[in-house]
C-alpha cells in the first residue's frame, strides 16, 4: 500500500512518467524505454501489451474526468512541466506506478 | 503431490532441482484468487474443536504468583532464605550471585465461580468467568531472556527464522476471510512505561512463503497506512493498476517460478481488498455502548481493551489467528504497583472478550489464550520485584475445546518448578494444533534437509485439558 498510495511514490511515478513522455516515438517505444529504465531489460511482448492496455484504459478515463487527472498531478511538490497534457501524463503515471511496483523492480532476487 | 510441496523457496527449489513444481503453485494461486484460501492440511487430520485462535500475549513475563498460581507456603516463608534444594544448579537471570530470599505473593487469591478456581484478587472480572477458564499452572520454557523466550514461545525454536505459530496455522488451515490477512497482530502498551520492544520477527513466516506472515494493524491512528487511493485515482483505476501489476508479476512467475512472486501477487490482491475491508473493520460506530463499556474500550485509543474488541471483530470476519501483544509485564522492580496496573489493563477486557464470544456462540470454536514468554521468580529481586523465571509459570485458556472450570498441573509448594503434569512449550503448541484439527507431527515443511515443525522433535498433546 505504501508503494501504491504513498504520495512520495505517486510523485515519483508522475515524474518518471514525465520523462517517459519526453521520449519521441510511439507508445510502444516509450513503454520500451520505461522498461529499460526500470528493470534494465526490454519488456516482453506480453509485458508491453499489459502496460499499453493500462495506458489506454487510464487515458480514456482521465479524458472523461479531467478533474481526476488534475488531482493526481497535484500530488507531490515537483512542478508539472508546462507543456504536459494532463490526461496523458496522468495515464502514464498509472503505467509508471505499475512498473515501479513490479516484483522484479522492488526486489533484488 | 501434496500442495505443500509447491510452496518452496527459490534456493530450496534450485537446490533440490525439481522441475515443474512452480506450475502447480500457479494453479494453487489461481484457485486462491477465486475466494477464501484453503491450507495444506486439507482434509483436517482429525475433527477440529477450534476454528480460530485469539492469543492474548502478555509480553515481559507475567508473574504466575500474582495471577493464577496461589502459593500460601511462599507467603509464610516470605523474607526467609530460598531453600537451596530448589535453586541449586538452576539457571538464574539477573539474580546471579545474589542472596536468594522468598518474596511472598503481593496480593490475596480468591475462589471464584462454581468451580472454585483460585485467581488473584487483581482479576475479579476473570473471576466472574472462572467457570469458563482452563488454567494451566505447570508451564515451563527453556529460555530465560525475553527475545529468545518470545522466539521459542512463538516459533517453537530459539533459532530466529522459523515460522511463528500464527503463520503455521494460517499455512495449515488457510483463512475464511479473503479480504483480510489470515494472521493479524495488534500491539498495546498501557501504563508502566517499560516500552520493551517486540521484534516483528515474532510474527514472521520464517521459512514459509511470506504471505503467511502476521500483518500488524496499527491500534491507534490509521490502522493501515496509505489505505486510501491517491487523489485522482478512483476504485476502477486502482483495480486496473493492481490487475496490471499482478499480470506483470504473473508473467515473471511463469518464467522464474519463484514463490515469493506468488506472495507479492497475493499481497497486492490483499492490499486492494483491505482498502475496502479495513475501514469497515475499524468502524466501531455500530458497536452498542454497552459492548464498549463491557470491554472498557475507547475505540482508537490503542489500548488492550480496544484491541480485544477488534480481535472479536477480526474473528467474526474469518481471520484464523489473532495475536495481541500487551507489553511491560517485566516487573523486576515495583512489582506490587505495576502488576496491579497490568491487571487493570487486561482483566476486564479479557473477561469481556470471553463473555462476548460466548454470547455470540463463538467461544466453542474460538481458543482464547492468555500468557507470556515466562513467569517470575518466587525469590525477591531488590526487595520489591521478581526476576525472569522459566521452570514454572501459568497460562490461561478458554473455549475452543478446552475443559472449562478446571485448573491443570501444579508447581511445587513455593511456585518454583512445574511439578505435576508439566507442560512444555512444544506440548502447548501440540495441544493448540490438535484443537485445530492438526496433528503437530504431520504439519511439516522440508528445509535444509530437515522436516521443520512448530514442535520440533518433541511435544505431547495435553489430553487431560480437552473436552
PDB file of N, CA, C and O in Angstrom, chain A residues 1-7 10 35 44 46-47 50-51 53-54 57-58 61-62 64 68-69 71-72 75 94 97-99 101-104 106-107 109, chain B residues 10-11 224-234 236-238 240-245 247-249 251-252 256 258 260-261 264 268 271-272 274-275:
ATOM      1  N   UNK A   1       0.823  -1.198   0.000  1.00  0.00           N
ATOM      2  CA  UNK A   1       0.000   0.000   0.000  1.00  0.00           C
ATOM      3  C   UNK A   1       0.862   1.254   0.000  1.00  0.00           C
ATOM      4  O   UNK A   1       0.501   2.262  -0.597  1.00  0.00           O
ATOM      5  N   UNK A   2       1.994   1.164   0.666  1.00  0.00           N
ATOM      6  CA  UNK A   2       2.917   2.302   0.645  1.00  0.00           C
ATOM      7  C   UNK A   2       3.368   2.561  -0.794  1.00  0.00           C
ATOM      8  O   UNK A   2       3.303   3.691  -1.297  1.00  0.00           O
ATOM      9  N   UNK A   3       3.787   1.495  -1.454  1.00  0.00           N
ATOM     10  CA  UNK A   3       4.308   1.667  -2.806  1.00  0.00           C
ATOM     11  C   UNK A   3       3.212   2.096  -3.779  1.00  0.00           C
ATOM     12  O   UNK A   3       3.477   2.737  -4.784  1.00  0.00           O
ATOM     13  N   UNK A   4       1.990   1.737  -3.463  1.00  0.00           N
ATOM     14  CA  UNK A   4       0.882   2.116  -4.347  1.00  0.00           C
ATOM     15  C   UNK A   4       0.378   3.531  -4.072  1.00  0.00           C
ATOM     16  O   UNK A   4       0.081   4.287  -4.980  1.00  0.00           O
ATOM     17  N   UNK A   5       0.257   3.854  -2.789  1.00  0.00           N
ATOM     18  CA  UNK A   5      -0.546   5.024  -2.415  1.00  0.00           C
ATOM     19  C   UNK A   5       0.199   6.159  -1.728  1.00  0.00           C
ATOM     20  O   UNK A   5      -0.315   7.256  -1.618  1.00  0.00           O
ATOM     21  N   UNK A   6       1.364   5.893  -1.203  1.00  0.00           N
ATOM     22  CA  UNK A   6       2.125   6.943  -0.520  1.00  0.00           C
ATOM     23  C   UNK A   6       2.445   8.057  -1.528  1.00  0.00           C
ATOM     24  O   UNK A   6       2.939   7.778  -2.623  1.00  0.00           O
ATOM     25  N   UNK A   7       2.155   9.304  -1.143  1.00  0.00           N
ATOM     26  CA  UNK A   7       2.372  10.419  -2.084  1.00  0.00           C
ATOM     27  C   UNK A   7       3.791  10.462  -2.656  1.00  0.00           C
ATOM     28  O   UNK A   7       3.978  10.850  -3.807  1.00  0.00           O
ATOM     29  N   UNK A  10       3.797   8.109  -5.478  1.00  0.00           N
ATOM     30  CA  UNK A  10       2.933   8.611  -6.553  1.00  0.00           C
ATOM     31  C   UNK A  10       3.660   9.730  -7.300  1.00  0.00           C
ATOM     32  O   UNK A  10       3.653   9.792  -8.534  1.00  0.00           O
ATOM     33  N   UNK A  35      10.607   0.345 -19.600  1.00  0.00           N
ATOM     34  CA  UNK A  35      11.056  -0.977 -19.103  1.00  0.00           C
ATOM     35  C   UNK A  35      12.564  -0.996 -18.919  1.00  0.00           C
ATOM     36  O   UNK A  35      13.078  -1.504 -17.923  1.00  0.00           O
ATOM     37  N   UNK A  44       8.922  -7.949 -22.409  1.00  0.00           N
ATOM     38  CA  UNK A  44       8.463  -8.977 -23.350  1.00  0.00           C
ATOM     39  C   UNK A  44       7.221  -8.438 -24.062  1.00  0.00           C
ATOM     40  O   UNK A  44       6.588  -7.488 -23.582  1.00  0.00           O
ATOM     41  N   UNK A  46       4.337  -9.586 -24.118  1.00  0.00           N
ATOM     42  CA  UNK A  46       3.182  -9.645 -23.210  1.00  0.00           C
ATOM     43  C   UNK A  46       3.216  -8.486 -22.223  1.00  0.00           C
ATOM     44  O   UNK A  46       2.204  -7.829 -21.971  1.00  0.00           O
ATOM     45  N   UNK A  47       4.400  -8.220 -21.665  1.00  0.00           N
ATOM     46  CA  UNK A  47       4.516  -7.142 -20.684  1.00  0.00           C
ATOM     47  C   UNK A  47       4.189  -5.793 -21.324  1.00  0.00           C
ATOM     48  O   UNK A  47       3.510  -4.951 -20.729  1.00  0.00           O
ATOM     49  N   UNK A  50       0.497  -5.490 -21.667  1.00  0.00           N
ATOM     50  CA  UNK A  50      -0.175  -5.196 -20.391  1.00  0.00           C
ATOM     51  C   UNK A  50      -0.027  -3.709 -20.060  1.00  0.00           C
ATOM     52  O   UNK A  50      -0.997  -3.034 -19.679  1.00  0.00           O
ATOM     53  N   UNK A  51       1.179  -3.165 -20.236  1.00  0.00           N
ATOM     54  CA  UNK A  51       1.422  -1.754 -19.923  1.00  0.00           C
ATOM     55  C   UNK A  51       0.645  -0.841 -20.870  1.00  0.00           C
ATOM     56  O   UNK A  51       0.047   0.157 -20.436  1.00  0.00           O
ATOM     57  N   UNK A  53      -2.092  -1.543 -22.493  1.00  0.00           N
ATOM     58  CA  UNK A  53      -3.527  -1.631 -22.168  1.00  0.00           C
ATOM     59  C   UNK A  53      -3.863  -0.731 -20.989  1.00  0.00           C
ATOM     60  O   UNK A  53      -4.885  -0.042 -20.991  1.00  0.00           O
ATOM     61  N   UNK A  54      -2.992  -0.754 -19.979  1.00  0.00           N
ATOM     62  CA  UNK A  54      -3.242   0.070 -18.796  1.00  0.00           C
ATOM     63  C   UNK A  54      -3.219   1.551 -19.191  1.00  0.00           C
ATOM     64  O   UNK A  54      -4.050   2.345 -18.731  1.00  0.00           O
ATOM     65  N   UNK A  57      -6.598   2.356 -21.172  1.00  0.00           N
ATOM     66  CA  UNK A  57      -7.811   2.431 -20.341  1.00  0.00           C
ATOM     67  C   UNK A  57      -7.728   3.609 -19.366  1.00  0.00           C
ATOM     68  O   UNK A  57      -8.731   4.277 -19.113  1.00  0.00           O
ATOM     69  N   UNK A  58      -6.538   3.874 -18.856  1.00  0.00           N
ATOM     70  CA  UNK A  58      -6.407   5.012 -17.935  1.00  0.00           C
ATOM     71  C   UNK A  58      -6.623   6.325 -18.684  1.00  0.00           C
ATOM     72  O   UNK A  58      -7.302   7.239 -18.181  1.00  0.00           O
ATOM     73  N   UNK A  61     -10.180   7.122 -19.198  1.00  0.00           N
ATOM     74  CA  UNK A  61     -10.873   7.616 -18.003  1.00  0.00           C
ATOM     75  C   UNK A  61     -10.446   9.026 -17.630  1.00  0.00           C
ATOM     76  O   UNK A  61     -11.274   9.826 -17.189  1.00  0.00           O
ATOM     77  N   UNK A  62      -9.180   9.331 -17.806  1.00  0.00           N
ATOM     78  CA  UNK A  62      -8.738  10.691 -17.472  1.00  0.00           C
ATOM     79  C   UNK A  62      -9.228  11.697 -18.502  1.00  0.00           C
ATOM     80  O   UNK A  62      -9.404  12.874 -18.187  1.00  0.00           O
ATOM     81  N   UNK A  64     -12.189  11.497 -19.769  1.00  0.00           N
ATOM     82  CA  UNK A  64     -13.571  11.734 -19.344  1.00  0.00           C
ATOM     83  C   UNK A  64     -13.613  12.559 -18.062  1.00  0.00           C
ATOM     84  O   UNK A  64     -14.600  13.227 -17.789  1.00  0.00           O
ATOM     85  N   UNK A  68     -10.049  14.448 -12.162  1.00  0.00           N
ATOM     86  CA  UNK A  68      -9.224  13.402 -11.545  1.00  0.00           C
ATOM     87  C   UNK A  68      -7.762  13.549 -11.955  1.00  0.00           C
ATOM     88  O   UNK A  68      -6.854  13.405 -11.134  1.00  0.00           O
ATOM     89  N   UNK A  69      -7.562  13.815 -13.248  1.00  0.00           N
ATOM     90  CA  UNK A  69      -6.187  13.956 -13.738  1.00  0.00           C
ATOM     91  C   UNK A  69      -5.496  15.106 -13.008  1.00  0.00           C
ATOM     92  O   UNK A  69      -4.360  14.976 -12.530  1.00  0.00           O
ATOM     93  N   UNK A  71      -6.169  16.339 -10.107  1.00  0.00           N
ATOM     94  CA  UNK A  71      -5.919  15.982  -8.698  1.00  0.00           C
ATOM     95  C   UNK A  71      -4.692  15.088  -8.557  1.00  0.00           C
ATOM     96  O   UNK A  71      -3.875  15.277  -7.661  1.00  0.00           O
ATOM     97  N   UNK A  72      -4.585  14.126  -9.461  1.00  0.00           N
ATOM     98  CA  UNK A  72      -3.445  13.206  -9.386  1.00  0.00           C
ATOM     99  C   UNK A  72      -2.143  13.979  -9.580  1.00  0.00           C
ATOM    100  O   UNK A  72      -1.151  13.748  -8.883  1.00  0.00           O
ATOM    101  N   UNK A  75      -0.402  15.778  -6.683  1.00  0.00           N
ATOM    102  CA  UNK A  75       0.298  15.036  -5.616  1.00  0.00           C
ATOM    103  C   UNK A  75       1.796  15.317  -5.702  1.00  0.00           C
ATOM    104  O   UNK A  75       2.394  15.217  -6.768  1.00  0.00           O
ATOM    105  N   UNK A  94      -0.041   6.193 -14.179  1.00  0.00           N
ATOM    106  CA  UNK A  94      -0.570   4.874 -13.785  1.00  0.00           C
ATOM    107  C   UNK A  94       0.361   3.760 -14.271  1.00  0.00           C
ATOM    108  O   UNK A  94       0.632   2.785 -13.558  1.00  0.00           O
ATOM    109  N   UNK A  97       3.570   3.832 -12.247  1.00  0.00           N
ATOM    110  CA  UNK A  97       3.326   3.290 -10.919  1.00  0.00           C
ATOM    111  C   UNK A  97       3.306   1.756 -10.975  1.00  0.00           C
ATOM    112  O   UNK A  97       3.874   1.079 -10.108  1.00  0.00           O
ATOM    113  N   UNK A  98       2.675   1.215 -11.994  1.00  0.00           N
ATOM    114  CA  UNK A  98       2.618  -0.247 -12.127  1.00  0.00           C
ATOM    115  C   UNK A  98       4.026  -0.814 -12.314  1.00  0.00           C
ATOM    116  O   UNK A  98       4.402  -1.793 -11.670  1.00  0.00           O
ATOM    117  N   UNK A  99       4.816  -0.184 -13.192  1.00  0.00           N
ATOM    118  CA  UNK A  99       6.164  -0.716 -13.443  1.00  0.00           C
ATOM    119  C   UNK A  99       7.016  -0.628 -12.175  1.00  0.00           C
ATOM    120  O   UNK A  99       7.795  -1.535 -11.878  1.00  0.00           O
ATOM    121  N   UNK A 101       6.007  -0.906  -9.283  1.00  0.00           N
ATOM    122  CA  UNK A 101       5.510  -1.848  -8.282  1.00  0.00           C
ATOM    123  C   UNK A 101       5.739  -3.307  -8.667  1.00  0.00           C
ATOM    124  O   UNK A 101       5.316  -4.208  -7.943  1.00  0.00           O
ATOM    125  N   UNK A 102       6.365  -3.545  -9.816  1.00  0.00           N
ATOM    126  CA  UNK A 102       6.622  -4.932 -10.195  1.00  0.00           C
ATOM    127  C   UNK A 102       7.560  -5.584  -9.189  1.00  0.00           C
ATOM    128  O   UNK A 102       8.479  -4.967  -8.674  1.00  0.00           O
ATOM    129  N   UNK A 103       7.326  -6.870  -8.970  1.00  0.00           N
ATOM    130  CA  UNK A 103       8.195  -7.635  -8.068  1.00  0.00           C
ATOM    131  C   UNK A 103       9.653  -7.500  -8.491  1.00  0.00           C
ATOM    132  O   UNK A 103      10.545  -7.312  -7.668  1.00  0.00           O
ATOM    133  N   UNK A 104       9.860  -7.568  -9.784  1.00  0.00           N
ATOM    134  CA  UNK A 104      11.232  -7.511 -10.290  1.00  0.00           C
ATOM    135  C   UNK A 104      11.877  -6.157  -9.989  1.00  0.00           C
ATOM    136  O   UNK A 104      13.085  -6.071  -9.773  1.00  0.00           O
ATOM    137  N   UNK A 106      11.144  -4.161  -7.331  1.00  0.00           N
ATOM    138  CA  UNK A 106      11.328  -3.839  -5.920  1.00  0.00           C
ATOM    139  C   UNK A 106      12.093  -4.906  -5.157  1.00  0.00           C
ATOM    140  O   UNK A 106      12.307  -4.782  -3.963  1.00  0.00           O
ATOM    141  N   UNK A 107      12.540  -5.947  -5.822  1.00  0.00           N
ATOM    142  CA  UNK A 107      13.349  -6.941  -5.134  1.00  0.00           C
ATOM    143  C   UNK A 107      14.631  -7.155  -5.922  1.00  0.00           C
ATOM    144  O   UNK A 107      14.683  -6.918  -7.120  1.00  0.00           O
ATOM    145  N   UNK A 109      16.066 -10.140  -5.863  1.00  0.00           N
ATOM    146  CA  UNK A 109      16.152 -11.569  -6.169  1.00  0.00           C
ATOM    147  C   UNK A 109      15.805 -11.859  -7.631  1.00  0.00           C
ATOM    148  O   UNK A 109      14.758 -11.494  -8.080  1.00  0.00           O
TER     149      UNK A 109
ATOM    150  N   UNK B  10      13.026 -20.205  -3.373  1.00  0.00           N
ATOM    151  CA  UNK B  10      13.833 -20.261  -4.571  1.00  0.00           C
ATOM    152  C   UNK B  10      15.082 -21.111  -4.376  1.00  0.00           C
ATOM    153  O   UNK B  10      15.407 -21.969  -5.186  1.00  0.00           O
ATOM    154  N   UNK B  11      15.751 -20.881  -3.244  1.00  0.00           N
ATOM    155  CA  UNK B  11      17.005 -21.599  -3.069  1.00  0.00           C
ATOM    156  C   UNK B  11      16.753 -23.090  -2.893  1.00  0.00           C
ATOM    157  O   UNK B  11      17.447 -23.936  -3.437  1.00  0.00           O
ATOM    158  N   UNK B 224      -3.953   0.995   8.943  1.00  0.00           N
ATOM    159  CA  UNK B 224      -3.012   0.648   7.884  1.00  0.00           C
ATOM    160  C   UNK B 224      -2.675   1.953   7.181  1.00  0.00           C
ATOM    161  O   UNK B 224      -3.575   2.708   6.809  1.00  0.00           O
ATOM    162  N   UNK B 225      -1.391   2.247   7.044  1.00  0.00           N
ATOM    163  CA  UNK B 225      -1.015   3.497   6.393  1.00  0.00           C
ATOM    164  C   UNK B 225      -1.332   3.424   4.900  1.00  0.00           C
ATOM    165  O   UNK B 225      -1.237   2.381   4.286  1.00  0.00           O
ATOM    166  N   UNK B 226      -1.708   4.556   4.342  1.00  0.00           N
ATOM    167  CA  UNK B 226      -1.977   4.675   2.903  1.00  0.00           C
ATOM    168  C   UNK B 226      -3.067   3.726   2.443  1.00  0.00           C
ATOM    169  O   UNK B 226      -2.969   3.076   1.422  1.00  0.00           O
ATOM    170  N   UNK B 227      -4.113   3.612   3.282  1.00  0.00           N
ATOM    171  CA  UNK B 227      -5.233   2.749   2.940  1.00  0.00           C
ATOM    172  C   UNK B 227      -6.099   3.399   1.852  1.00  0.00           C
ATOM    173  O   UNK B 227      -6.836   2.749   1.148  1.00  0.00           O
ATOM    174  N   UNK B 228      -5.972   4.730   1.734  1.00  0.00           N
ATOM    175  CA  UNK B 228      -6.757   5.446   0.709  1.00  0.00           C
ATOM    176  C   UNK B 228      -6.006   5.497  -0.616  1.00  0.00           C
ATOM    177  O   UNK B 228      -4.785   5.610  -0.638  1.00  0.00           O
ATOM    178  N   UNK B 229      -6.778   5.455  -1.710  1.00  0.00           N
ATOM    179  CA  UNK B 229      -6.154   5.665  -3.014  1.00  0.00           C
ATOM    180  C   UNK B 229      -5.569   7.070  -3.079  1.00  0.00           C
ATOM    181  O   UNK B 229      -6.033   7.975  -2.394  1.00  0.00           O
ATOM    182  N   UNK B 230      -4.573   7.269  -3.948  1.00  0.00           N
ATOM    183  CA  UNK B 230      -4.099   8.644  -4.141  1.00  0.00           C
ATOM    184  C   UNK B 230      -5.212   9.510  -4.735  1.00  0.00           C
ATOM    185  O   UNK B 230      -6.125   8.981  -5.370  1.00  0.00           O
ATOM    186  N   UNK B 231      -5.130  10.812  -4.527  1.00  0.00           N
ATOM    187  CA  UNK B 231      -6.123  11.700  -5.142  1.00  0.00           C
ATOM    188  C   UNK B 231      -6.139  11.477  -6.650  1.00  0.00           C
ATOM    189  O   UNK B 231      -5.092  11.297  -7.268  1.00  0.00           O
ATOM    190  N   UNK B 232      -7.329  11.499  -7.223  1.00  0.00           N
ATOM    191  CA  UNK B 232      -7.428  11.367  -8.676  1.00  0.00           C
ATOM    192  C   UNK B 232      -7.349   9.935  -9.172  1.00  0.00           C
ATOM    193  O   UNK B 232      -7.329   9.694 -10.378  1.00  0.00           O
ATOM    194  N   UNK B 233      -7.263   8.978  -8.251  1.00  0.00           N
ATOM    195  CA  UNK B 233      -7.290   7.566  -8.656  1.00  0.00           C
ATOM    196  C   UNK B 233      -8.541   6.947  -8.047  1.00  0.00           C
ATOM    197  O   UNK B 233      -8.623   6.771  -6.833  1.00  0.00           O
ATOM    198  N   UNK B 234      -9.538   6.675  -8.913  1.00  0.00           N
ATOM    199  CA  UNK B 234     -10.753   6.082  -8.368  1.00  0.00           C
ATOM    200  C   UNK B 234     -10.586   4.574  -8.248  1.00  0.00           C
ATOM    201  O   UNK B 234      -9.566   3.996  -8.631  1.00  0.00           O
ATOM    202  N   UNK B 236     -11.861   2.175  -9.822  1.00  0.00           N
ATOM    203  CA  UNK B 236     -11.696   1.441 -11.078  1.00  0.00           C
ATOM    204  C   UNK B 236     -10.238   1.513 -11.557  1.00  0.00           C
ATOM    205  O   UNK B 236      -9.656   0.506 -11.953  1.00  0.00           O
ATOM    206  N   UNK B 237      -9.676   2.705 -11.494  1.00  0.00           N
ATOM    207  CA  UNK B 237      -8.275   2.860 -11.901  1.00  0.00           C
ATOM    208  C   UNK B 237      -7.343   2.065 -10.992  1.00  0.00           C
ATOM    209  O   UNK B 237      -6.373   1.466 -11.451  1.00  0.00           O
ATOM    210  N   UNK B 238      -7.649   2.074  -9.705  1.00  0.00           N
ATOM    211  CA  UNK B 238      -6.814   1.311  -8.772  1.00  0.00           C
ATOM    212  C   UNK B 238      -6.902  -0.181  -9.092  1.00  0.00           C
ATOM    213  O   UNK B 238      -5.895  -0.876  -9.113  1.00  0.00           O
ATOM    214  N   UNK B 240      -7.623  -1.513 -11.981  1.00  0.00           N
ATOM    215  CA  UNK B 240      -6.899  -1.775 -13.235  1.00  0.00           C
ATOM    216  C   UNK B 240      -5.389  -1.791 -13.002  1.00  0.00           C
ATOM    217  O   UNK B 240      -4.669  -2.591 -13.594  1.00  0.00           O
ATOM    218  N   UNK B 241      -4.927  -0.888 -12.139  1.00  0.00           N
ATOM    219  CA  UNK B 241      -3.485  -0.833 -11.875  1.00  0.00           C
ATOM    220  C   UNK B 241      -3.021  -2.093 -11.163  1.00  0.00           C
ATOM    221  O   UNK B 241      -2.000  -2.679 -11.515  1.00  0.00           O
ATOM    222  N   UNK B 242      -3.771  -2.511 -10.138  1.00  0.00           N
ATOM    223  CA  UNK B 242      -3.391  -3.726  -9.412  1.00  0.00           C
ATOM    224  C   UNK B 242      -3.447  -4.926 -10.352  1.00  0.00           C
ATOM    225  O   UNK B 242      -2.572  -5.800 -10.324  1.00  0.00           O
ATOM    226  N   UNK B 243      -4.478  -4.957 -11.210  1.00  0.00           N
ATOM    227  CA  UNK B 243      -4.554  -6.054 -12.199  1.00  0.00           C
ATOM    228  C   UNK B 243      -3.319  -6.070 -13.089  1.00  0.00           C
ATOM    229  O   UNK B 243      -2.752  -7.129 -13.368  1.00  0.00           O
ATOM    230  N   UNK B 244      -2.922  -4.869 -13.551  1.00  0.00           N
ATOM    231  CA  UNK B 244      -1.762  -4.807 -14.449  1.00  0.00           C
ATOM    232  C   UNK B 244      -0.501  -5.270 -13.717  1.00  0.00           C
ATOM    233  O   UNK B 244       0.302  -6.042 -14.259  1.00  0.00           O
ATOM    234  N   UNK B 245      -0.324  -4.795 -12.476  1.00  0.00           N
ATOM    235  CA  UNK B 245       0.864  -5.197 -11.693  1.00  0.00           C
ATOM    236  C   UNK B 245       0.876  -6.713 -11.514  1.00  0.00           C
ATOM    237  O   UNK B 245       1.899  -7.371 -11.694  1.00  0.00           O
ATOM    238  N   UNK B 247      -0.606  -8.945 -13.378  1.00  0.00           N
ATOM    239  CA  UNK B 247      -0.341  -9.623 -14.664  1.00  0.00           C
ATOM    240  C   UNK B 247       1.153  -9.609 -14.965  1.00  0.00           C
ATOM    241  O   UNK B 247       1.719 -10.601 -15.422  1.00  0.00           O
ATOM    242  N   UNK B 248       1.773  -8.464 -14.713  1.00  0.00           N
ATOM    243  CA  UNK B 248       3.221  -8.375 -14.952  1.00  0.00           C
ATOM    244  C   UNK B 248       3.961  -9.361 -14.052  1.00  0.00           C
ATOM    245  O   UNK B 248       4.889 -10.043 -14.480  1.00  0.00           O
ATOM    246  N   UNK B 249       3.533  -9.447 -12.796  1.00  0.00           N
ATOM    247  CA  UNK B 249       4.200 -10.363 -11.872  1.00  0.00           C
ATOM    248  C   UNK B 249       3.931 -11.812 -12.227  1.00  0.00           C
ATOM    249  O   UNK B 249       4.784 -12.676 -12.070  1.00  0.00           O
ATOM    250  N   UNK B 251       3.554 -12.911 -15.198  1.00  0.00           N
ATOM    251  CA  UNK B 251       4.430 -13.223 -16.332  1.00  0.00           C
ATOM    252  C   UNK B 251       5.825 -13.565 -15.816  1.00  0.00           C
ATOM    253  O   UNK B 251       6.468 -14.509 -16.302  1.00  0.00           O
ATOM    254  N   UNK B 252       6.282 -12.825 -14.803  1.00  0.00           N
ATOM    255  CA  UNK B 252       7.597 -13.120 -14.237  1.00  0.00           C
ATOM    256  C   UNK B 252       7.577 -14.465 -13.531  1.00  0.00           C
ATOM    257  O   UNK B 252       8.524 -15.252 -13.620  1.00  0.00           O
ATOM    258  N   UNK B 256      10.041 -17.611 -13.901  1.00  0.00           N
ATOM    259  CA  UNK B 256      11.018 -17.914 -12.844  1.00  0.00           C
ATOM    260  C   UNK B 256      10.524 -18.871 -11.767  1.00  0.00           C
ATOM    261  O   UNK B 256      11.319 -19.497 -11.081  1.00  0.00           O
ATOM    262  N   UNK B 258       9.441 -18.370  -8.865  1.00  0.00           N
ATOM    263  CA  UNK B 258       9.873 -18.034  -7.506  1.00  0.00           C
ATOM    264  C   UNK B 258       8.613 -17.815  -6.646  1.00  0.00           C
ATOM    265  O   UNK B 258       7.799 -16.942  -6.946  1.00  0.00           O
ATOM    266  N   UNK B 260       8.145 -16.380  -3.998  1.00  0.00           N
ATOM    267  CA  UNK B 260       7.996 -15.036  -3.442  1.00  0.00           C
ATOM    268  C   UNK B 260       7.217 -14.124  -4.389  1.00  0.00           C
ATOM    269  O   UNK B 260       6.655 -13.119  -3.970  1.00  0.00           O
ATOM    270  N   UNK B 261       7.205 -14.466  -5.683  1.00  0.00           N
ATOM    271  CA  UNK B 261       6.380 -13.672  -6.611  1.00  0.00           C
ATOM    272  C   UNK B 261       4.904 -13.939  -6.338  1.00  0.00           C
ATOM    273  O   UNK B 261       4.079 -13.030  -6.357  1.00  0.00           O
ATOM    274  N   UNK B 264       3.999 -11.843  -3.578  1.00  0.00           N
ATOM    275  CA  UNK B 264       3.810 -10.453  -3.997  1.00  0.00           C
ATOM    276  C   UNK B 264       2.415 -10.272  -4.606  1.00  0.00           C
ATOM    277  O   UNK B 264       1.704  -9.327  -4.279  1.00  0.00           O
ATOM    278  N   UNK B 268      -0.614  -7.862  -3.167  1.00  0.00           N
ATOM    279  CA  UNK B 268      -1.294  -6.771  -3.867  1.00  0.00           C
ATOM    280  C   UNK B 268      -2.797  -7.001  -3.895  1.00  0.00           C
ATOM    281  O   UNK B 268      -3.576  -6.060  -3.736  1.00  0.00           O
ATOM    282  N   UNK B 271      -3.829  -6.170  -0.416  1.00  0.00           N
ATOM    283  CA  UNK B 271      -3.790  -4.720  -0.187  1.00  0.00           C
ATOM    284  C   UNK B 271      -5.038  -4.069  -0.780  1.00  0.00           C
ATOM    285  O   UNK B 271      -5.701  -3.249  -0.134  1.00  0.00           O
ATOM    286  N   UNK B 272      -5.375  -4.477  -1.991  1.00  0.00           N
ATOM    287  CA  UNK B 272      -6.552  -3.891  -2.638  1.00  0.00           C
ATOM    288  C   UNK B 272      -7.819  -4.244  -1.854  1.00  0.00           C
ATOM    289  O   UNK B 272      -8.666  -3.386  -1.601  1.00  0.00           O
ATOM    290  N   UNK B 274      -8.048  -5.022   1.266  1.00  0.00           N
ATOM    291  CA  UNK B 274      -8.072  -4.365   2.567  1.00  0.00           C
ATOM    292  C   UNK B 274      -8.456  -2.888   2.455  1.00  0.00           C
ATOM    293  O   UNK B 274      -8.948  -2.305   3.410  1.00  0.00           O
ATOM    294  N   UNK B 275      -8.229  -2.317   1.287  1.00  0.00           N
ATOM    295  CA  UNK B 275      -8.639  -0.915   1.126  1.00  0.00           C
ATOM    296  C   UNK B 275     -10.143  -0.767   1.320  1.00  0.00           C
ATOM    297  O   UNK B 275     -10.609   0.273   1.759  1.00  0.00           O
TER     298      UNK B 275
END
